[in-house]
Coordinates of C-alpha atoms and ligand atoms in Angstrom, one line a residue:
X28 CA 71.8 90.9 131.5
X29 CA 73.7 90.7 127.9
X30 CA 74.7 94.4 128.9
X31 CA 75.8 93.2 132.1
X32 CA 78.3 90.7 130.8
X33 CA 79.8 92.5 128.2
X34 CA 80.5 95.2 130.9
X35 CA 82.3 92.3 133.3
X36 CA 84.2 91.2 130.5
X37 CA 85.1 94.2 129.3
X38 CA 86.7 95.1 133.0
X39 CA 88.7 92.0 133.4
X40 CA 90.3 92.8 130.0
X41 CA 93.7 94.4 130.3
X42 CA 93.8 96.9 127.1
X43 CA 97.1 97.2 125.1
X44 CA 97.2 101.1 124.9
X45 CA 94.5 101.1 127.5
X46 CA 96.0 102.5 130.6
X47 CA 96.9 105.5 128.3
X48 CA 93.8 106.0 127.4
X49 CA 92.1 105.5 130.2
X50 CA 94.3 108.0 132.0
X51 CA 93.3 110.8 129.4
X52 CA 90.0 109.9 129.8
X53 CA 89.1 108.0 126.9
X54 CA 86.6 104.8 126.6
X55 CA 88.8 102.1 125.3
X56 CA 87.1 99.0 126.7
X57 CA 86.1 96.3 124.2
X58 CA 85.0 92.7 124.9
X59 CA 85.8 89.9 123.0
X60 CA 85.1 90.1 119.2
X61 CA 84.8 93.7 119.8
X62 CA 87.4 96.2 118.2
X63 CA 87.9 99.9 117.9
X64 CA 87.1 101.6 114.7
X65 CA 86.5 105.1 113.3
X66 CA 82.4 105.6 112.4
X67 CA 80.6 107.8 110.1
X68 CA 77.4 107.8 111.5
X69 CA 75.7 109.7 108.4
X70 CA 77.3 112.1 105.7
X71 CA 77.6 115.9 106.8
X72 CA 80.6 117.4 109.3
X73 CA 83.2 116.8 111.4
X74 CA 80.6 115.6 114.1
X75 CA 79.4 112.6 112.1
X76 CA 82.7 110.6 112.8
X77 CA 83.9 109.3 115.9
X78 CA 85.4 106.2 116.9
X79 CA 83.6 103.4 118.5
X80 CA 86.0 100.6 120.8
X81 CA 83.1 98.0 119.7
X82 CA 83.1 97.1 116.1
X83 CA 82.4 93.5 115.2
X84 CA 86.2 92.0 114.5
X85 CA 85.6 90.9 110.7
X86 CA 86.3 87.1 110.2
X87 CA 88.2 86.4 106.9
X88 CA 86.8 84.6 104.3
X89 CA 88.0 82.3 101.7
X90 CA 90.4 84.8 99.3
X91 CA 90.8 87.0 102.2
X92 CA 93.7 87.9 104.4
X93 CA 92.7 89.3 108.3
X94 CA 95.6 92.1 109.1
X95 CA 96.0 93.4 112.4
X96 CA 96.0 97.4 111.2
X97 CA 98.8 99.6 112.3
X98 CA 98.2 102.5 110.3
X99 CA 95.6 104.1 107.9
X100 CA 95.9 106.4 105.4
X101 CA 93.7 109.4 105.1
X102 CA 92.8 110.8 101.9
X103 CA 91.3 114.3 100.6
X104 CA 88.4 111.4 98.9
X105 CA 87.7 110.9 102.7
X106 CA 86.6 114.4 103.1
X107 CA 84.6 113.5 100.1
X108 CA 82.9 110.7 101.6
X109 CA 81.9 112.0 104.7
X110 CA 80.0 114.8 103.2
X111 CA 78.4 112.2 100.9
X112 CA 79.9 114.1 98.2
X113 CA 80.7 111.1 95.7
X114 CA 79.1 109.3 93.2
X115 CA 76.6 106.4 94.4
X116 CA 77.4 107.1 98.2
X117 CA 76.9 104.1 100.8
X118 CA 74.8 103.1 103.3
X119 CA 75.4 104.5 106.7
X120 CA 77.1 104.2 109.2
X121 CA 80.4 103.0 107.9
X122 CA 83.8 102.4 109.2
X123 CA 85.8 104.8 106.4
X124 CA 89.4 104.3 104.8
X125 CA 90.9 103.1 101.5
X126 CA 94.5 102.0 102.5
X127 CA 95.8 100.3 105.8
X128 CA 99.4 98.6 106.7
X129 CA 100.0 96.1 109.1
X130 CA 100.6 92.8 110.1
X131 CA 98.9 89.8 108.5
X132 CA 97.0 88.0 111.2
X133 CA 95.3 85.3 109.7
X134 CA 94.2 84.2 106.2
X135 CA 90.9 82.9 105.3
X136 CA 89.7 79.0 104.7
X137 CA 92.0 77.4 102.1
X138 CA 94.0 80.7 101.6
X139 CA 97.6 81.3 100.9
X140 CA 100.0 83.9 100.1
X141 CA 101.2 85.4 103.2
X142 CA 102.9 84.3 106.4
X143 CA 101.3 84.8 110.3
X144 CA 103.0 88.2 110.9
X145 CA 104.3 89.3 107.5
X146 CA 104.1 92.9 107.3
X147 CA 101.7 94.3 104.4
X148 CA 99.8 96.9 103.1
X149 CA 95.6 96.6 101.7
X150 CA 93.1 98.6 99.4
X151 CA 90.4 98.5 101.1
X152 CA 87.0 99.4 99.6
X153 CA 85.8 100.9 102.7
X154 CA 86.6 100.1 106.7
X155 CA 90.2 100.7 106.5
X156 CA 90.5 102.7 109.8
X157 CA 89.9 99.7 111.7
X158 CA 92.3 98.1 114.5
X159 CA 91.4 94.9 112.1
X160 CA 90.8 94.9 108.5
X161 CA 90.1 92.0 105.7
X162 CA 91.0 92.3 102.5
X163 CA 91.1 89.9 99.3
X164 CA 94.0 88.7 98.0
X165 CA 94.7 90.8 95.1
X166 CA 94.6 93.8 97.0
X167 CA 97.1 92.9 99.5
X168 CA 101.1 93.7 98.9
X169 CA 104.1 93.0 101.3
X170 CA 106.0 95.7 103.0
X171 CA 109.3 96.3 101.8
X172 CA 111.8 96.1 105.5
X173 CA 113.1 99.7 105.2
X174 CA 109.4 101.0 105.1
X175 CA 108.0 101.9 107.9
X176 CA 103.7 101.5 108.5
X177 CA 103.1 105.3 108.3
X178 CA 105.0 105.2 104.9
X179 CA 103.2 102.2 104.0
X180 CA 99.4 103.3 105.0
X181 CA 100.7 106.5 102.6
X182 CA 101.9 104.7 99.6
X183 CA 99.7 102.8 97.6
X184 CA 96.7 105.2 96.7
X185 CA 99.2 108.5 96.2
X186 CA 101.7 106.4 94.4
X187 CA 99.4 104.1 92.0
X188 CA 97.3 107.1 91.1
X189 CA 100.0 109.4 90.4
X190 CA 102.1 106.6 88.3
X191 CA 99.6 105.3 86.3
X192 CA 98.3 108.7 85.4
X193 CA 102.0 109.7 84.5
X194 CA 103.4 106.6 82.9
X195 CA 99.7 104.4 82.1
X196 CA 98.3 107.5 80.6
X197 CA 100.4 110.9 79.4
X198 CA 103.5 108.6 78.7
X199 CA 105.4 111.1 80.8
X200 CA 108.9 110.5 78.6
X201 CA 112.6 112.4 79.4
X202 CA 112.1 116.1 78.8
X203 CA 108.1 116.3 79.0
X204 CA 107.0 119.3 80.8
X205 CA 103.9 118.8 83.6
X206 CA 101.2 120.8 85.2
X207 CA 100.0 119.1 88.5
X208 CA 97.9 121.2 91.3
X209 CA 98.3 120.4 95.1
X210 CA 101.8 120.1 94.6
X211 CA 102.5 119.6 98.1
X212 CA 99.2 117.1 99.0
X213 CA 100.1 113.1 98.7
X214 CA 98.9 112.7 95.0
X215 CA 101.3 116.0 94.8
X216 CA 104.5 115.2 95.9
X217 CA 103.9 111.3 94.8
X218 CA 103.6 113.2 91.2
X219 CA 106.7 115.3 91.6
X220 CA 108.9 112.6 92.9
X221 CA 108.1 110.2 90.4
X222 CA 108.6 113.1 87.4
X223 CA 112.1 113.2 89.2
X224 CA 113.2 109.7 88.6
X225 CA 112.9 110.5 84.4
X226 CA 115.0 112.9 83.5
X227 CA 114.6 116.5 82.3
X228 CA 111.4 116.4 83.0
X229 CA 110.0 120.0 84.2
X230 CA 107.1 120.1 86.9
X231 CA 105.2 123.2 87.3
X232 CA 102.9 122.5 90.3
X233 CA 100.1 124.8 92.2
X234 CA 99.7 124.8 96.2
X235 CA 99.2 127.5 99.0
X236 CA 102.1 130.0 99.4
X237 CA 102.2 128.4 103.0
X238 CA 104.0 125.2 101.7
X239 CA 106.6 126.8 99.6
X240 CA 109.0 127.1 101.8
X241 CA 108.9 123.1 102.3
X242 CA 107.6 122.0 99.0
X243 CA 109.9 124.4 96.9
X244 CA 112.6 122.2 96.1
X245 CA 110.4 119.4 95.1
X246 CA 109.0 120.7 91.7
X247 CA 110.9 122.8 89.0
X248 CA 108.9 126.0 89.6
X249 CA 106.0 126.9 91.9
X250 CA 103.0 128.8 91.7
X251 CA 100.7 130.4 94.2
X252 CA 97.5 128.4 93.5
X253 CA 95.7 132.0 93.8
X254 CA 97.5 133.4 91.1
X255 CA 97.1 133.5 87.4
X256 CA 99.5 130.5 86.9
X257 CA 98.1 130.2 83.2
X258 CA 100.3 133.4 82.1
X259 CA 103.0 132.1 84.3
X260 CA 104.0 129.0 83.2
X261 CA 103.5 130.7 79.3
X262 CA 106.1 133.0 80.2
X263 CA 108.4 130.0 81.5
X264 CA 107.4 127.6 78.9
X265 CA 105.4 129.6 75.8
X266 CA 104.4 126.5 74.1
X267 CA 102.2 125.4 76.9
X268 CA 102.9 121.9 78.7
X269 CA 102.7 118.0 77.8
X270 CA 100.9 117.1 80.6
X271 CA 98.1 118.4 82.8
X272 CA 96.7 116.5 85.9
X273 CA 94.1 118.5 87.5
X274 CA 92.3 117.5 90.4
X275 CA 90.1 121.0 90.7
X276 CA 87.4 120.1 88.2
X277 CA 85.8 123.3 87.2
X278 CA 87.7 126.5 86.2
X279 CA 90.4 124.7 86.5
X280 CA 89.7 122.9 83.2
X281 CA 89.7 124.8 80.5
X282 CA 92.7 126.9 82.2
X283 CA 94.4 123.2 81.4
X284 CA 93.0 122.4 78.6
X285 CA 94.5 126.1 76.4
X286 CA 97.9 124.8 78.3
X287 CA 98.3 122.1 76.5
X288 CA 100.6 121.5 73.7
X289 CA 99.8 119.5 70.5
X290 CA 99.8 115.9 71.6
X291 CA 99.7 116.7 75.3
X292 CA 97.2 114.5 77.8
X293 CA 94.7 116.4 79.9
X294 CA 93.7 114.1 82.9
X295 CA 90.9 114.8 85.5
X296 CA 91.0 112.9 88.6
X297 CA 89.5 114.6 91.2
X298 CA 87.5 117.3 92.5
X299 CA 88.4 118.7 95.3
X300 CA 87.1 122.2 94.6
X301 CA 83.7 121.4 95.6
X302 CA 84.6 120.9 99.1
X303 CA 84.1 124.5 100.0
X304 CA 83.2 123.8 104.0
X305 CA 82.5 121.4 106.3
X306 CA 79.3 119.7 104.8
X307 CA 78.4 119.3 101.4
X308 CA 77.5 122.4 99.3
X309 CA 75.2 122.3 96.5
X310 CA 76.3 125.9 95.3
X311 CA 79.9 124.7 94.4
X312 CA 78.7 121.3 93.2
X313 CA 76.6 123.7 90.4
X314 CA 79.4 126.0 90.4
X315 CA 81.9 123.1 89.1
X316 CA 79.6 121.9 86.6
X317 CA 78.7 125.3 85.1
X318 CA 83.0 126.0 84.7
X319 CA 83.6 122.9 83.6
X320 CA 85.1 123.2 80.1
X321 CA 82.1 121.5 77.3
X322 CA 84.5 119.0 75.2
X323 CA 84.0 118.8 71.8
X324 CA 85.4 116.0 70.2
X325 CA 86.3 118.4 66.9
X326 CA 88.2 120.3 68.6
X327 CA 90.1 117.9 70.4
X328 CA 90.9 116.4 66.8
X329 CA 91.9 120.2 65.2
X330 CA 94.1 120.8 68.0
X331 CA 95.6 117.4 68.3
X332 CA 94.5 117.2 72.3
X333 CA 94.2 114.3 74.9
X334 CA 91.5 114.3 77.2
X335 CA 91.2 111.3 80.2
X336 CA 89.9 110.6 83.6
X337 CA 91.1 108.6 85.9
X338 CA 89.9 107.5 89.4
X339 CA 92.0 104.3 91.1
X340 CA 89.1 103.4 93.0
X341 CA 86.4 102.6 91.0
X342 CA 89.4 100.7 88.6
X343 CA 89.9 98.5 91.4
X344 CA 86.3 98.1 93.3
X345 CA 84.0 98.4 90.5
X346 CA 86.1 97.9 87.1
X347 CA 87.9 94.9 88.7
X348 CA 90.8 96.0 87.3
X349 CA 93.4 94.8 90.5
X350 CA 95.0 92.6 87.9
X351 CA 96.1 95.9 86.0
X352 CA 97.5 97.5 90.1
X353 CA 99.3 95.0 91.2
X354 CA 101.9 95.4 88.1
X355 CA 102.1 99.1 89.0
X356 CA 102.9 98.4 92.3
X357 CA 105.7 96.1 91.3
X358 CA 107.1 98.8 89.3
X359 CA 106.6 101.5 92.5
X360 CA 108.1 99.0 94.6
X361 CA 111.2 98.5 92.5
X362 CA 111.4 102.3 92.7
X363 CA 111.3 102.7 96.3
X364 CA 114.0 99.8 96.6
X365 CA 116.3 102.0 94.5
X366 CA 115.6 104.7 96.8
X367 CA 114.2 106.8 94.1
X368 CA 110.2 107.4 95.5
X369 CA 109.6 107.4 99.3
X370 CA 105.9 108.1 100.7
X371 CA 105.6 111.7 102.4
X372 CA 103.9 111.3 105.6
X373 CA 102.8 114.8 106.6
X374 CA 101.7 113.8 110.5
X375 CA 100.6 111.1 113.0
X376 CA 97.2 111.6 114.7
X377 CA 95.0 108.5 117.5
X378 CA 92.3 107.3 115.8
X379 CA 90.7 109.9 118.2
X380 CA 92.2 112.6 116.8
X381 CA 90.2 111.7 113.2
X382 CA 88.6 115.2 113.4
X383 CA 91.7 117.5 114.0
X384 CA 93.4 115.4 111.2
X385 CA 90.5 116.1 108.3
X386 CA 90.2 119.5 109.7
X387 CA 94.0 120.0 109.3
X388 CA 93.2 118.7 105.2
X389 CA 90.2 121.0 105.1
X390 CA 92.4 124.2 106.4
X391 CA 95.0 123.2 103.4
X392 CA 97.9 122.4 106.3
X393 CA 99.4 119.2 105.0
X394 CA 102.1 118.3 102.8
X395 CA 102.0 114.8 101.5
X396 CA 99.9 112.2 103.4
X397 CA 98.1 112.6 106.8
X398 CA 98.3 109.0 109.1
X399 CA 95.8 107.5 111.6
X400 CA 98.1 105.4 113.9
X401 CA 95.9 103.0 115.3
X402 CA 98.5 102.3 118.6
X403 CA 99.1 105.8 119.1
X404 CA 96.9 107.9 122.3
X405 CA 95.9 111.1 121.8
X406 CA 96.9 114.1 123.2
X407 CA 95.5 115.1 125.7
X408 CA 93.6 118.5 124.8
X409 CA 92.0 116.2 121.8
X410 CA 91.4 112.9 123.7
X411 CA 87.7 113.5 124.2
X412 CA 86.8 115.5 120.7
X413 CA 86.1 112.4 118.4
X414 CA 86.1 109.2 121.2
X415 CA 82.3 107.6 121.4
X416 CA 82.5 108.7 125.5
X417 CA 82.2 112.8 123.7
X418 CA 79.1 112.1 121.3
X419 CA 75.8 112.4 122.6
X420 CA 72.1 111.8 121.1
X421 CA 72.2 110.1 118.1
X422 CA 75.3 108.3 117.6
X423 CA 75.4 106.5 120.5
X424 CA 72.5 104.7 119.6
X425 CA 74.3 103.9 116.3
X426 CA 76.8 102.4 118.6
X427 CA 75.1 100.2 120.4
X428 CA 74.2 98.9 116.6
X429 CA 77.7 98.6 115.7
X430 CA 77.7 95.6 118.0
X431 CA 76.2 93.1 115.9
X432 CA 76.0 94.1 112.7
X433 CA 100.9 110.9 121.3
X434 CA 101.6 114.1 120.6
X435 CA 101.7 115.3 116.9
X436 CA 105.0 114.1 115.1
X437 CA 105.7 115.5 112.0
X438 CA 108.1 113.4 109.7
X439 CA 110.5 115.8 107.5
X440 CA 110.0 116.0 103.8
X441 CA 112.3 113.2 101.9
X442 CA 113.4 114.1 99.0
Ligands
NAP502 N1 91.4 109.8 90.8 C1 92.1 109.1 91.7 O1 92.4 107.9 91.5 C2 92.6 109.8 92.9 C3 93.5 109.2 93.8 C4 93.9 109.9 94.9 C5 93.6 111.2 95.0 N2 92.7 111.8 94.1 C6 92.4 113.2 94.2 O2 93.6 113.9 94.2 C7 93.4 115.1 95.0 C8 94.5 115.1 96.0 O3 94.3 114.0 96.9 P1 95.2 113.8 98.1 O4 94.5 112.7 98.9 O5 96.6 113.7 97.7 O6 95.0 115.1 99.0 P2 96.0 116.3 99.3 O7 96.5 116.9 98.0 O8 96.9 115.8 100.3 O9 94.8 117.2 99.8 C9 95.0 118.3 100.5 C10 95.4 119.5 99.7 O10 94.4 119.7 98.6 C11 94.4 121.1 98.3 N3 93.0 121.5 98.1 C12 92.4 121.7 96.9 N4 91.2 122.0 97.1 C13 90.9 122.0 98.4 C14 89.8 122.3 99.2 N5 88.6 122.6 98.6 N6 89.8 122.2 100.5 C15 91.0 121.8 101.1 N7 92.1 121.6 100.4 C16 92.1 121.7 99.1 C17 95.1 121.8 99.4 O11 96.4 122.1 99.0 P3 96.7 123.6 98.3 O12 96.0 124.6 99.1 O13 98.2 123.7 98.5 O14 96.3 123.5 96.9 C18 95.3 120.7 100.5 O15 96.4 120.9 101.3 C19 92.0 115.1 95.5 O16 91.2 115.8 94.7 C20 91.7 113.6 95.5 O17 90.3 113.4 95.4 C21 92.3 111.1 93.0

């Protein structure tokens, strides 16, 4: 009988991108208090995420600001997540997603700070790809007018992470020389534009040979990430560099460690190396942790070294550090006002289209930040990969849990 309302309801409710949907033959009805959302049902492949139309709409609460999400911002850490590769994983199934923009739709009980229908953009610790998303207060920032939501849904993890590793922690200064892998993923090109805006400052950067063409002009000289880019950047720069970021935690490491100069920062903040495949392997997990470079403390005091991690994350969700952010992203948005940093968005994907858009991460395709556009449809030849109407067995159960508890558009690179 419940069933039987919900389904009545749900047919006398007119669906904003619905006709669209419904015309490429995706599910898209919701009833009241019902939203659509992408869901990892349990850790492991592509399969495990789809997107459900009937997510519990969150209710803010005191502290918290309710935003009506335009876009999300997917992140290599996503990839992570989903193959439960990450420190103390969650419980699933979860609605995924660290960073969202959109439109501020309520606030919580005795809650100020933002207008009805000011434009922002969220942290979230989880549940970012959401049509609706509440966040506290402190994680919250306004949109600058020029940015658009794509640009917004890709600025604040790239950008605070890259900064404060730069600026925070290796004192990046005029004339510094850096080392940064990736060059052409979000954290990448946030890294090589920020480098721009001090001068003299030479970036040697690492990506796929496929990206070159695009990324080439964006970093002072780049390497094949395949080839020996130790003896390279010696022959460039025989001293060795001030600054290594290296999110390939393994061989990687001691190949930045010897690179450094006297005084020069080392900083590990990812590792992105031991996604090898589609689900979680245990060989490259040991294989990581057998490269890894042992630190001795002596020798980092002989050869006058610097040795850091970073991860923006657990700062903000488990070190409470927001306080410590929200300056940074004063100082970022001061930046983008003086048109010095703007976010790369690599493409737009339907929160259908989840699927294609990791798969396009795990085949090393993007340059800067991939973006779930919550109002867009998919195409059709993807509508029915990742929608709950495609997923048998299993999840559907999950969904029926969930209850209570346009083509691809590729933005140019900006320099
Ligand atoms: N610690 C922090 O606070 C923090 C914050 C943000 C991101 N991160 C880390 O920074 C790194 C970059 O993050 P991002 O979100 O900007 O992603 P991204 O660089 O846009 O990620 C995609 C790129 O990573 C490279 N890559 C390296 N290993 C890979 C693998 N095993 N499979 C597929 N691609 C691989 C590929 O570029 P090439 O083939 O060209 O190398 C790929 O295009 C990740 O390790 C992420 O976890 C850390």
């Amino acid at each position: 009988m419940a069933e039987e309302t919900r389904e009545t309801e749900r047919m006398g409710e007119p669906d904003e991108p619905g006709e669209e949907r419904q015309r490429l033959g995706v599910s898209c009805t919701r009833g009241p208090g019902e939203m659509r959302a992408v869901v990892l049902s349990a850790f492991g492949g592509l399969g495990k995420v789809r997107v459900s139309s009937r997510r519990a709409v969150p209710v803010p609460r005191q502290g918290e600001v309710k935003i009506r999400v335009k876009a999300c911002g997917l992140n290599f850490l996503d990839l992570m997540v989903r193959q439960g590769n990450i420190d103390n994983p969650p419980k699933t199934p979860l609605v995924p997603g660290f960073e969202c923009s959109g439109i501020v739709e309520a606030m919580g009980p005795d809650t100020t700070g933002f207008e009805i229908g000011e434009r922002v953009m969220a942290f979230v610790n989880y549940g970012a790809w959401a049509e609706v998303v509440c966040a506290p207060l402190d994680f919250v920032y306004p949109v600058p007018d020029a940015m658009t939501f794509p640009e917004a849904a890709a600025f604040l993890v790239s950008f605070v992470a890259a900064y404060m590793m730069l600026f925070e922690i290796a004192n990046v200064q005029e004339g510094m020389t850096v080392l940064v892998h990736s060059a052409g993923g979000a954290v990448g090109q946030a890294v090589a534009q920020l480098c721009s805006s001090v001068p003299r400052v030479t970036v040697f950067g690492t990506a796929s040979p496929s990206k070159h063409e695009a990324i080439k002009d964006s970093v002072t000289f780049l390497f094949d990430r395949n080839t020996d880019y130790v003896q390279e950047i010696k022959k460039i720069s025989p001293e060795g560099v001030d600054v290594v970021l290296d999110c390939l935690c393994g061989e990687d490491t001691g190949k930045g460690l010897a690179l450094l100069k006297p005084l020069g920062t080392y900083i590990l903040y990812g590792s992105a190396n031991m996604v090898t495949g589609e689900t979680r392997s245990f060989f490259s997990l040991a294989k990581s942790w057998w490269q890894v470079e042992k630190v001795n403390p002596m020798k980092l005091y002989e050869e006058n070294k610097i040795i850091a991690g970073f991860s923006l994350l657990n700062l903000l969700f488990r070190q409470g550090r927001a306080d410590r952010v929200q300056s940074v992203v004063r100082k970022l948005l001061s930046l983008y006002r003086e048109k010095k940093i703007r976010p790369v968005v690599d493409s737009l994907w339907a929160l259908e289209e989840v699927k294609e858009a990791m798969q396009r991460i795990h085949d090393r395709g993007n340059i800067g930040k991939l973006i779930l556009d919550v109002e867009k449809s998919p195409t059709p030849l993807m509508a029915n990969d990742s929608t709950e109407t495609s997923e048998a067995g299993e999840d559907e159960d999950e969904d029926e849990q969930d209850i209570d508890s346009d083509s691809k558009e590729r933005v140019p690179f900006i320099q």
